[in-house]
Amino acid sequence: MTMIADNLHAVRARIQQACAEAGRPVDAVQLLAVSKTFGPEAVQAAFDAGQRAFGENYIQEAVEKIAILAGLPIEWHCIGPIQSNKTRLVAEHFHWAHTVDRLKIAQRLSEQRPDHLPPLQVCIQVNVDGGATKSGVTPQEALALAQAVAQLPRLQLRGLMCIPEPAPDFVAACAVFSRGRALFDALCKAGLPLDTLSMGMSADLDAAVSSGSTLVRVGTAIFGGRSYPAAVA
């Protein structure tokens, strides 16, 4: 578990360096620790090292983890695909949902968000580079979906989330991430009060920060390599 603390320190140093090179204040970028497939003890170790926001891809696994760690003031982010039969779990247990790409899913999250909880913080997932295996709306569809989501009760639209295909180098990664930033700026200009651009992971966070990301989702560089179960929901 000391490794997790050391890794967190190294990742924070990378973010600080990337911010410095981009001429941005270091507090402009939030670190989201992606703890999917790792147990509660790994989350606890990261928490003990000062990390407070955690991202989970597999909803059922996350709900079990959230229950075990209920005594900790953790901010939980759903960053995996949300199917219709899982919206209630997301609405009841998470603080954020980054992967809204259909109005139907947003409507269900809105309807199922408990009244005693604050609004669910939401990002629209956009397929900025047209990757065939990637989820998300097209850039052309993003404005209409964002405007519709912004009108739903019990949700608060915060921004966009992008997961482009891996790029061969820093310059190529920046070119793709810049499309996400340009779309974010366009939606803000259209009157949407966005403040979150969720893009960048372990391999490409430096390019994402350089391109304007406000939140990077880092798992492997913090927790190490993963062993995936045969089937997980």
Short mmCIF file of C-alpha atoms in Angstrom, two decimals:
data_model
loop_
_atom_site.label_atom_id
_atom_site.label_comp_id
_atom_site.label_asym_id
_atom_site.label_seq_id
_atom_site.Cartn_x
_atom_site.Cartn_y
_atom_site.Cartn_z
CA MET A 1 0.00 0.00 0.00
CA THR A 2 3.03 2.27 0.35
CA MET A 3 3.36 1.85 -3.43
CA ILE A 4 -0.05 3.50 -3.93
CA ALA A 5 0.98 6.51 -1.85
CA ASP A 6 4.25 6.79 -3.78
CA ASN A 7 2.43 6.47 -7.10
CA LEU A 8 -0.06 9.14 -6.14
CA HIS A 9 2.79 11.47 -5.30
CA ALA A 10 4.36 10.79 -8.72
CA VAL A 11 1.09 11.36 -10.58
CA ARG A 12 0.47 14.62 -8.76
CA ALA A 13 3.99 15.71 -9.69
CA ARG A 14 3.22 14.88 -13.36
CA ILE A 15 0.07 16.97 -13.23
CA GLN A 16 1.95 19.85 -11.59
CA GLN A 17 4.65 19.68 -14.27
CA ALA A 18 2.10 19.51 -17.09
CA CYS A 19 0.26 22.50 -15.65
CA ALA A 20 3.50 24.47 -15.35
CA GLU A 21 4.44 23.74 -18.96
CA ALA A 22 0.96 24.77 -20.13
CA GLY A 23 1.01 27.95 -18.04
CA ARG A 24 -1.94 26.78 -15.94
CA PRO A 25 -2.33 26.83 -12.15
CA VAL A 26 -2.01 23.34 -10.69
CA ASP A 27 -5.37 23.62 -8.96
CA ALA A 28 -7.03 23.90 -12.38
CA VAL A 29 -6.81 20.12 -12.79
CA GLN A 30 -8.49 17.57 -10.52
CA LEU A 31 -7.13 14.05 -10.13
CA LEU A 32 -9.67 11.23 -10.25
CA ALA A 33 -8.21 7.92 -9.02
CA VAL A 34 -9.69 5.08 -11.07
CA SER A 35 -10.07 2.17 -8.67
CA LYS A 36 -11.98 -0.31 -10.84
CA THR A 37 -11.10 -3.98 -10.11
CA PHE A 38 -9.16 -2.97 -7.00
CA GLY A 39 -10.56 -3.74 -3.57
CA PRO A 40 -11.59 -1.41 -0.75
CA GLU A 41 -8.16 -1.73 0.84
CA ALA A 42 -6.56 -0.07 -2.20
CA VAL A 43 -9.08 2.77 -2.06
CA GLN A 44 -8.40 3.12 1.66
CA ALA A 45 -4.66 3.36 0.98
CA ALA A 46 -5.18 6.09 -1.60
CA PHE A 47 -7.57 7.88 0.74
CA ASP A 48 -4.96 7.74 3.50
CA ALA A 49 -2.53 9.35 1.05
CA GLY A 50 -4.90 12.28 0.56
CA GLN A 51 -6.99 11.20 -2.42
CA ARG A 52 -10.72 11.96 -2.13
CA ALA A 53 -12.26 11.45 -5.60
CA PHE A 54 -12.49 7.94 -7.07
CA GLY A 55 -13.76 6.68 -10.41
CA GLU A 56 -15.41 3.33 -11.00
CA ASN A 57 -16.36 1.65 -14.29
CA TYR A 58 -18.27 -1.39 -13.07
CA ILE A 59 -21.39 -0.28 -11.29
CA GLN A 60 -22.23 -3.35 -9.21
CA GLU A 61 -18.64 -3.72 -8.03
CA ALA A 62 -18.58 -0.03 -7.17
CA VAL A 63 -21.80 -0.15 -5.15
CA GLU A 64 -20.35 -2.92 -2.98
CA LYS A 65 -17.16 -0.89 -2.47
CA ILE A 66 -19.12 2.25 -1.67
CA ALA A 67 -21.05 0.37 1.03
CA ILE A 68 -17.87 -0.96 2.65
CA LEU A 69 -16.27 2.50 2.65
CA ALA A 70 -19.42 4.40 3.59
CA GLY A 71 -17.72 5.96 6.60
CA LEU A 72 -15.19 7.84 4.46
CA PRO A 73 -15.95 11.21 2.83
CA ILE A 74 -15.24 9.96 -0.69
CA GLU A 75 -16.59 11.52 -3.88
CA TRP A 76 -17.62 8.67 -6.19
CA HIS A 77 -17.63 9.09 -9.97
CA CYS A 78 -19.24 6.64 -12.38
CA ILE A 79 -17.01 6.60 -15.46
CA GLY A 80 -18.24 3.39 -17.10
CA PRO A 81 -21.13 2.78 -19.50
CA ILE A 82 -24.56 3.18 -17.92
CA GLN A 83 -27.22 0.75 -19.10
CA SER A 84 -30.91 1.37 -18.45
CA ASN A 85 -31.06 -1.37 -15.82
CA LYS A 86 -28.23 0.26 -13.86
CA THR A 87 -29.41 3.86 -13.74
CA ARG A 88 -31.04 3.50 -10.33
CA LEU A 89 -27.79 2.25 -8.79
CA VAL A 90 -25.90 5.20 -10.26
CA ALA A 91 -28.58 7.68 -9.19
CA GLU A 92 -28.66 6.36 -5.62
CA HIS A 93 -24.96 5.79 -4.91
CA PHE A 94 -22.73 8.09 -6.98
CA HIS A 95 -21.96 11.78 -6.82
CA TRP A 96 -20.98 12.08 -10.50
CA ALA A 97 -21.79 10.35 -13.80
CA HIS A 98 -19.35 11.08 -16.63
CA THR A 99 -20.79 8.86 -19.35
CA VAL A 100 -24.24 10.19 -20.24
CA ASP A 101 -24.61 9.81 -24.00
CA ARG A 102 -28.38 9.35 -24.39
CA LEU A 103 -31.27 11.48 -23.20
CA LYS A 104 -33.10 8.35 -22.04
CA ILE A 105 -30.31 7.57 -19.58
CA ALA A 106 -30.25 11.15 -18.31
CA GLN A 107 -34.02 11.11 -17.82
CA ARG A 108 -33.84 7.90 -15.80
CA LEU A 109 -31.03 9.26 -13.65
CA SER A 110 -33.09 12.38 -13.03
CA GLU A 111 -36.23 10.44 -12.12
CA GLN A 112 -34.35 8.02 -9.85
CA ARG A 113 -32.11 10.47 -8.00
CA PRO A 114 -33.32 10.45 -4.36
CA ASP A 115 -34.75 13.74 -3.14
CA HIS A 116 -32.55 13.76 -0.03
CA LEU A 117 -29.36 13.76 -2.09
CA PRO A 118 -27.88 16.78 -3.86
CA PRO A 119 -28.18 16.84 -7.66
CA LEU A 120 -26.16 14.21 -9.53
CA GLN A 121 -23.25 15.92 -11.29
CA VAL A 122 -23.25 14.95 -14.96
CA CYS A 123 -20.92 15.05 -17.94
CA ILE A 124 -21.88 14.32 -21.55
CA GLN A 125 -19.61 11.70 -23.13
CA VAL A 126 -18.47 12.74 -26.59
CA ASN A 127 -16.72 10.60 -29.19
CA VAL A 128 -14.37 13.36 -30.34
CA ASP A 129 -12.34 11.32 -32.82
CA GLY A 130 -15.00 8.97 -34.21
CA GLY A 131 -13.40 5.85 -32.74
CA ALA A 132 -15.49 2.86 -33.83
CA THR A 133 -15.29 1.15 -30.44
CA LYS A 134 -15.86 4.26 -28.34
CA SER A 135 -19.13 5.34 -26.75
CA GLY A 136 -20.41 8.89 -26.79
CA VAL A 137 -22.41 11.24 -28.92
CA THR A 138 -20.87 12.84 -31.98
CA PRO A 139 -19.62 16.41 -31.58
CA GLN A 140 -22.52 17.51 -33.78
CA GLU A 141 -25.05 15.96 -31.37
CA ALA A 142 -23.45 17.25 -28.16
CA LEU A 143 -25.12 20.65 -27.95
CA ALA A 144 -28.68 19.36 -28.30
CA LEU A 145 -28.11 16.61 -25.73
CA ALA A 146 -26.40 18.99 -23.32
CA GLN A 147 -29.23 21.50 -23.58
CA ALA A 148 -31.81 18.77 -22.90
CA VAL A 149 -29.89 17.36 -19.93
CA ALA A 150 -29.44 20.84 -18.46
CA GLN A 151 -33.23 21.12 -18.15
CA LEU A 152 -33.70 17.94 -16.12
CA PRO A 153 -34.37 18.17 -12.38
CA ARG A 154 -32.07 16.43 -9.86
CA LEU A 155 -29.16 16.66 -12.31
CA GLN A 156 -26.49 19.34 -12.69
CA LEU A 157 -24.73 19.43 -16.04
CA ARG A 158 -21.03 20.07 -15.46
CA GLY A 159 -19.27 19.42 -18.75
CA LEU A 160 -17.90 16.91 -21.24
CA MET A 161 -16.00 13.64 -21.01
CA CYS A 162 -13.80 12.27 -23.80
CA ILE A 163 -11.92 8.97 -24.26
CA PRO A 164 -10.17 9.19 -27.65
CA GLU A 165 -8.29 6.34 -29.24
CA PRO A 166 -4.63 6.11 -28.11
CA ALA A 167 -2.45 8.54 -30.04
CA PRO A 168 1.08 7.71 -31.25
CA ASP A 169 2.74 10.72 -29.63
CA PHE A 170 2.23 13.87 -27.58
CA VAL A 171 1.51 16.13 -30.54
CA ALA A 172 -1.10 13.77 -31.98
CA ALA A 173 -2.75 13.38 -28.56
CA CYS A 174 -2.91 17.15 -28.14
CA ALA A 175 -4.55 17.49 -31.56
CA VAL A 176 -7.36 15.14 -30.55
CA PHE A 177 -7.80 16.56 -27.06
CA SER A 178 -7.96 20.03 -28.58
CA ARG A 179 -11.15 18.97 -30.36
CA GLY A 180 -12.67 18.22 -26.98
CA ARG A 181 -11.58 21.62 -25.67
CA ALA A 182 -12.96 23.38 -28.76
CA LEU A 183 -16.33 21.65 -28.32
CA PHE A 184 -16.35 22.52 -24.61
CA ASP A 185 -15.71 26.17 -25.46
CA ALA A 186 -18.45 26.13 -28.12
CA LEU A 187 -21.00 24.80 -25.64
CA CYS A 188 -20.01 27.43 -23.10
CA LYS A 189 -20.41 30.10 -25.78
CA ALA A 190 -23.87 28.70 -26.49
CA GLY A 191 -24.84 29.57 -22.93
CA LEU A 192 -24.23 26.35 -21.02
CA PRO A 193 -22.48 27.00 -17.67
CA LEU A 194 -19.89 24.22 -17.94
CA ASP A 195 -16.79 23.93 -15.77
CA THR A 196 -15.55 20.36 -16.27
CA LEU A 197 -13.62 18.83 -19.15
CA SER A 198 -12.92 15.22 -18.18
CA MET A 199 -10.17 13.84 -20.42
CA GLY A 200 -6.79 12.23 -20.05
CA MET A 201 -5.63 8.99 -18.43
CA SER A 202 -2.36 7.42 -17.23
CA ALA A 203 -0.69 7.34 -20.64
CA ASP A 204 -1.80 10.71 -21.98
CA LEU A 205 -2.65 12.98 -19.06
CA ASP A 206 0.21 15.34 -19.95
CA ALA A 207 -1.28 16.04 -23.39
CA ALA A 208 -4.76 16.35 -21.90
CA VAL A 209 -3.64 18.93 -19.35
CA SER A 210 -1.78 20.83 -22.07
CA SER A 211 -5.01 20.89 -24.11
CA GLY A 212 -7.23 22.20 -21.31
CA SER A 213 -8.50 19.20 -19.37
CA THR A 214 -9.81 20.06 -15.91
CA LEU A 215 -10.02 16.46 -14.66
CA VAL A 216 -7.77 13.49 -15.44
CA ARG A 217 -8.82 9.90 -14.77
CA VAL A 218 -5.79 7.89 -13.64
CA GLY A 219 -5.84 4.24 -12.63
CA THR A 220 -2.83 2.16 -13.70
CA ALA A 221 -0.28 4.82 -12.76
CA ILE A 222 -1.71 4.82 -9.22
CA PHE A 223 -2.86 1.26 -8.52
CA GLY A 224 -0.77 -0.76 -11.00
CA GLY A 225 -1.83 -3.23 -13.68
CA ARG A 226 -5.25 -4.88 -13.53
CA SER A 227 -6.47 -8.45 -13.62
CA TYR A 228 -9.95 -8.37 -15.10
CA PRO A 229 -12.61 -10.84 -13.96
CA ALA A 230 -14.23 -13.05 -16.59
CA ALA A 231 -17.51 -11.18 -16.31
CA VAL A 232 -18.33 -8.04 -14.40
CA ALA A 233 -21.33 -5.73 -14.52
#
